[in-house]
mmCIF file of C-alpha atoms in Angstrom:
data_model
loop_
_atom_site.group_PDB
_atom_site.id
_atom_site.type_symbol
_atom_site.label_atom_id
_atom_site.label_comp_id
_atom_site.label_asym_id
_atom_site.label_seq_id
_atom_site.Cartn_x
_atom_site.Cartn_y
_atom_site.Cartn_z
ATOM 1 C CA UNK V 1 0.000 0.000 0.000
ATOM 2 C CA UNK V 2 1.352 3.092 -1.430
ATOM 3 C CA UNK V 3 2.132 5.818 1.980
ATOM 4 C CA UNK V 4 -0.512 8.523 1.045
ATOM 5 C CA UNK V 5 -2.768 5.750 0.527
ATOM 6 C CA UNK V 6 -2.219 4.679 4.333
ATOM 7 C CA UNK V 7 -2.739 7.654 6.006
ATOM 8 C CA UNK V 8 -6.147 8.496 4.243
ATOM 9 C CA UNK V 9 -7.817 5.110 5.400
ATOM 10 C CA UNK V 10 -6.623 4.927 8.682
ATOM 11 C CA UNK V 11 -9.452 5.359 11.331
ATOM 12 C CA UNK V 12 -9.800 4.752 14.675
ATOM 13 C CA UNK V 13 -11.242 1.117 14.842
ATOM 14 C CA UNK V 14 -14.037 0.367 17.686
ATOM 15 C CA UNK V 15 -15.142 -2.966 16.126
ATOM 16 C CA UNK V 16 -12.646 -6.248 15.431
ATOM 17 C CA UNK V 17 -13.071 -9.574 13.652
ATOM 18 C CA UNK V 18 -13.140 -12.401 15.872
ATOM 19 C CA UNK V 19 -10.071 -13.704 13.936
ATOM 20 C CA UNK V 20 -6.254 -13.426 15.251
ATOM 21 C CA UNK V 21 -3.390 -11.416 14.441
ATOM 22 C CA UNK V 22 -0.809 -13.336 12.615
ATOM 23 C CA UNK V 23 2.880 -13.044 13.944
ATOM 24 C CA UNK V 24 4.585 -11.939 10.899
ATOM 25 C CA UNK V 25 2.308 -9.345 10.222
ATOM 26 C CA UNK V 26 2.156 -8.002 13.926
ATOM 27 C CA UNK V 27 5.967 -8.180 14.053
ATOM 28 C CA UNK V 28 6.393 -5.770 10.810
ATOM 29 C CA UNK V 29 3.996 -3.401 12.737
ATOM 30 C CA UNK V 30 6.190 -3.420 15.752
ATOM 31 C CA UNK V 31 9.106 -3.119 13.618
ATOM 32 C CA UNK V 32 7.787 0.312 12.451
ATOM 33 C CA UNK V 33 7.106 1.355 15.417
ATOM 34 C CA UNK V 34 10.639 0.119 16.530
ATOM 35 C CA UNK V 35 12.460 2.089 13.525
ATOM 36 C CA UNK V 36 10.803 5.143 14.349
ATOM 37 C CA UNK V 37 12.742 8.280 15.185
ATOM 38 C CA UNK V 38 13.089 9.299 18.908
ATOM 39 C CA UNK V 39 14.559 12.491 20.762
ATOM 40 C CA UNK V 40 18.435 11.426 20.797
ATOM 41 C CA UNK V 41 18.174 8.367 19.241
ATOM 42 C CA UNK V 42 17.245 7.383 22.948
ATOM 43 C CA UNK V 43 14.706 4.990 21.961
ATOM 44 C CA UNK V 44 13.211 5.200 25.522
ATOM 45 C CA UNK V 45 10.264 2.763 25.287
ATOM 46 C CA UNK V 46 8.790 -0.592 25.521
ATOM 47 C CA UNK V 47 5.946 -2.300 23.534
ATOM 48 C CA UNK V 48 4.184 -4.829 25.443
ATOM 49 C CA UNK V 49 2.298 -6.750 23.479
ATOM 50 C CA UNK V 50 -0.830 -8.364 25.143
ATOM 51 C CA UNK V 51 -2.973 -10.810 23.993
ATOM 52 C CA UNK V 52 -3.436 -13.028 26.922
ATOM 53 C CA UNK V 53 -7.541 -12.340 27.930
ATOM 54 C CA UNK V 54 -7.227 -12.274 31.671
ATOM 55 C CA UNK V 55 -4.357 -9.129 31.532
ATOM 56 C CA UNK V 56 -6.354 -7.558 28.461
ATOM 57 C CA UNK V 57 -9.426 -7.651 30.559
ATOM 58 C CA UNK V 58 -7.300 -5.593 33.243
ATOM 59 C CA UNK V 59 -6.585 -3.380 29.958
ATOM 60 C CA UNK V 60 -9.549 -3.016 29.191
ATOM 61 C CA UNK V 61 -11.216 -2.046 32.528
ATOM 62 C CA UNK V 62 -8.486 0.961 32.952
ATOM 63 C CA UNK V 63 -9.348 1.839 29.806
ATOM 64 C CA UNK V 64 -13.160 1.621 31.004
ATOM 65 C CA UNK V 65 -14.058 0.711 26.886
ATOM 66 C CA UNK V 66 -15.980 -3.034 26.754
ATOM 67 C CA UNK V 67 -15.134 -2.217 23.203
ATOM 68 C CA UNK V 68 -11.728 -3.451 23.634
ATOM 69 C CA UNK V 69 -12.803 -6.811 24.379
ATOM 70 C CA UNK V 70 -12.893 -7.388 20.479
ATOM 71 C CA UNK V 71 -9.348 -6.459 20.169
ATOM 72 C CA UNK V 72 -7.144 -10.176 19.545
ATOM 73 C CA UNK V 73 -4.290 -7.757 20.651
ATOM 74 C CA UNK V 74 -3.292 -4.860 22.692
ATOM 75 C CA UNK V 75 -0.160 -2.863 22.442
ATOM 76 C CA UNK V 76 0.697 -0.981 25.381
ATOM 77 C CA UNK V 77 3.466 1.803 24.706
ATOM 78 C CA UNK V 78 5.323 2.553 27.644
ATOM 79 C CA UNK V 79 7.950 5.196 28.251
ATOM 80 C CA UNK V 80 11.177 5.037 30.271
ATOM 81 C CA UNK V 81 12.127 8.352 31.057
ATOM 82 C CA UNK V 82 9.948 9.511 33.532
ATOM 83 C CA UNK V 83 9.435 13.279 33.006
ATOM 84 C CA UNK V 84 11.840 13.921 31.281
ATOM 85 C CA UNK V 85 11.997 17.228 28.918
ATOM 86 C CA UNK V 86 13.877 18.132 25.112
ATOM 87 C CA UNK V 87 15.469 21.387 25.192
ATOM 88 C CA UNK V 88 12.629 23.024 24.367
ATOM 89 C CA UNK V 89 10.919 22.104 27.538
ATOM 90 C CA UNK V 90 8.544 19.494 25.856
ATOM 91 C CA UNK V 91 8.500 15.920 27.568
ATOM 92 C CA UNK V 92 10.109 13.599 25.438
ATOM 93 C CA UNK V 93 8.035 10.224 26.275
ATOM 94 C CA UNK V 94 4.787 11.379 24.661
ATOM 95 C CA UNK V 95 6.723 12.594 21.958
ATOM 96 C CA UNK V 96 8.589 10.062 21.224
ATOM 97 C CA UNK V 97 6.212 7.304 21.923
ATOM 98 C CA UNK V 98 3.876 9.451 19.630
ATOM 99 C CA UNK V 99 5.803 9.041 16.595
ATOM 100 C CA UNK V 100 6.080 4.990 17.037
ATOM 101 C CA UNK V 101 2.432 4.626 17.572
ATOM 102 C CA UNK V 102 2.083 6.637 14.220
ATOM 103 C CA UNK V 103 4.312 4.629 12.130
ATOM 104 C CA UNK V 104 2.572 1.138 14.016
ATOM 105 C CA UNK V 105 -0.635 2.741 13.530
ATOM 106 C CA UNK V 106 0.200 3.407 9.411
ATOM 107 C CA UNK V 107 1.759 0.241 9.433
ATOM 108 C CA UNK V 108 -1.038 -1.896 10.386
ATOM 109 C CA UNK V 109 -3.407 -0.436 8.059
ATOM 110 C CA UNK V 110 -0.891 -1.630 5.014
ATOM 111 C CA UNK V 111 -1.235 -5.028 6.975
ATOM 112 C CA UNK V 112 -5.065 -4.923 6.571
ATOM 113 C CA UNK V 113 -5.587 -4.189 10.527
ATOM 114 C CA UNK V 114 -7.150 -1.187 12.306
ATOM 115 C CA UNK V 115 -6.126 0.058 15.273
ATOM 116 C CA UNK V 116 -7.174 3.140 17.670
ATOM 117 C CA UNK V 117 -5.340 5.172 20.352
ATOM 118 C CA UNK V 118 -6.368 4.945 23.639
ATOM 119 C CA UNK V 119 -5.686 7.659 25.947
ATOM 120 C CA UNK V 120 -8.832 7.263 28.778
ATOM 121 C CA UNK V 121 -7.125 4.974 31.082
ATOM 122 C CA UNK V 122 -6.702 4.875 34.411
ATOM 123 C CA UNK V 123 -2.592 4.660 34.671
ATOM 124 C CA UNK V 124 -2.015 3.117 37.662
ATOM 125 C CA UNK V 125 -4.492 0.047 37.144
ATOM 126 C CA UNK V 126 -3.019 -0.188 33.884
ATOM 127 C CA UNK V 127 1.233 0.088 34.851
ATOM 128 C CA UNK V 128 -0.152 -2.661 37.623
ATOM 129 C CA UNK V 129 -1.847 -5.112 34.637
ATOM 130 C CA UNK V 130 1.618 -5.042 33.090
ATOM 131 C CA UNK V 131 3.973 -4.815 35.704
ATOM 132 C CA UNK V 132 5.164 -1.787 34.295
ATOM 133 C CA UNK V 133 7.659 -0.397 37.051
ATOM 134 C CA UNK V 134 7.895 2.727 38.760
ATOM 135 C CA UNK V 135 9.655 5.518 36.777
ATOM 136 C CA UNK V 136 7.900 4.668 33.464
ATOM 137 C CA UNK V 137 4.544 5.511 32.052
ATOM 138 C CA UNK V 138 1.925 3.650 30.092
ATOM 139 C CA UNK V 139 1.751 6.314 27.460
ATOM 140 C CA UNK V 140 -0.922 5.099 25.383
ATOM 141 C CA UNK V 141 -2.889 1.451 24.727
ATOM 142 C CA UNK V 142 -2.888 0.198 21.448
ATOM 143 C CA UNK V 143 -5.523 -2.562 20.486
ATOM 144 C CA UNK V 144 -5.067 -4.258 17.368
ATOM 145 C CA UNK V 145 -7.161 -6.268 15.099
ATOM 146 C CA UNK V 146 -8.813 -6.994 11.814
ATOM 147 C CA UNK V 147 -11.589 -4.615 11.196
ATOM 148 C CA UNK V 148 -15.542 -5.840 11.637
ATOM 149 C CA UNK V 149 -16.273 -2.862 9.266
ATOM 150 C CA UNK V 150 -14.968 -0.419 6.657
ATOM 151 C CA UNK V 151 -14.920 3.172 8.135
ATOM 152 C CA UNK V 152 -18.462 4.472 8.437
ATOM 153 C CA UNK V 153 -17.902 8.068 7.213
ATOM 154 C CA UNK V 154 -14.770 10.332 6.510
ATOM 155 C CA UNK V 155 -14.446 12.509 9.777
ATOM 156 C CA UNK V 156 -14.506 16.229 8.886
ATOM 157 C CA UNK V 157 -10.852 18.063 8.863
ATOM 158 C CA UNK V 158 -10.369 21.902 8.844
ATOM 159 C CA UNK V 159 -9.269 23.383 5.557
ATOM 160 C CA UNK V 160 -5.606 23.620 4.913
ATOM 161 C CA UNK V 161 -5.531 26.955 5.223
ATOM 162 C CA UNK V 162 -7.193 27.070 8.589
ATOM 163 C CA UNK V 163 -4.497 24.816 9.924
ATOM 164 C CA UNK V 164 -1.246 26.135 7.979
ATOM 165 C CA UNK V 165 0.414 29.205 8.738
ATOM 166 C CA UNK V 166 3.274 30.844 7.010
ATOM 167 C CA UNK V 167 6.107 32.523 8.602
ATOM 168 C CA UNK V 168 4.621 33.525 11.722
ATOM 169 C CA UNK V 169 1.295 32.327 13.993
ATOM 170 C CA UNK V 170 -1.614 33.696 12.383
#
C-alpha cells in the first residue's frame, strides 16, 4: 500500500473480527514502530504486546471501553524516562512514543488491521496489569485487530488553510 494511501484510510477502529493477528504481520507493525525516530536516538520505550484475555481484561477495565474486548491484541506503549523534557521544555516520552504509535498505527493499516489510540485509562491500574515499574509511564494502549467494518464516514478536517500558517502564527 502506497504511503498517502495509508494515512487516508486509517481510522480509529471500535469494532474487530473475531479472527487473530498473525505473527509476521504483527511483528512488521512493531518493527515500524521500533524504527521510528526518537529524541536522541534514545529509543526510551517498551511495547508490550498483550494478547493473553485475563491481563487484556485488566486493559480493558483501565481503559473503562468493553469495546476493547474485540481487540485479539493490545499494544501498550510505555515510556522510560519519567518526566523527562527536550530542550525546548517538551516531555520527550509522549513525543517520542507518539511518533512509534504513528508509524505502528500506518503500518497496520498496510497489513489490513485497524487500530485506535487509547488515551482514557486509568494509569495506575493499567502500569499494575503489566507490571510496568515505577519511573515509566503507560503512554498510550494500542488494540489491534482486523476490522468488523470499513470506516463508516470520513471525519470532517479543517481546511488547509485554517491549519497552515506561514512565517509567523496567524
Amino acid at each position: 500500500m502506497e504511503l498517502y494511501e495509508a494515512i487516508r484510510n486509517r481510522y480509529s477502529v471500535r469494532k474487530f473480527q473475531a479472527r487473530d493477528v498473525e505473527e509476521d504481520k504483527l511483528r512488521r507493525v512493531l518493527e515500524a514502530g521500533r524504527i521510528a525516530p526518537s529524541a536522541k536516538n534514545r529509543q526510551q520505550w517498551k511495547f508490550i504486546v498483550v494478547r493473553d484475555p485475563e491481563v487484556r481484561a485488566k486493559l480493558v477495565a483501565a481503559a473503562e471501553q468493553d469495546w476493547m474486548k474485540a481487540a485479539p491484541v493490545i499494544l501498550a506503549v510505555v515510556g522510560l524516562t519519567d518526566g523527562e523534557k527536550m530542550y525546548c521544555s517538551v516531555p520527550t516520552d509522549p513525543v517520542d512514543c507518539a511518533i512509534a504509535i504513528d508509524h505502528m498505527t500506518l503500518a497496520a493499516v498496510a497489513e489490513g488491521l485497524g487500530t485506535c489510540w487509547i488515551g482514557h485509562f486509568k494509569q495506575d491500574p493499567a502500569k499494575k496489569a503489566l507490571d510496568v515499574p515505577a519511573g515509566c509511564t503507560v503512554i498510550e494502549l494500542l488494540p489491534i485487530g482486523y476490522p468488523a467494518g470499513p470506516a463508516k464516514t470520513e471525519k470532517p478536517r479543517k481546511s488547509f488553510d485554517e491549519v497552515v500558517c506561514r512565517e509567523t502564527f496567524s
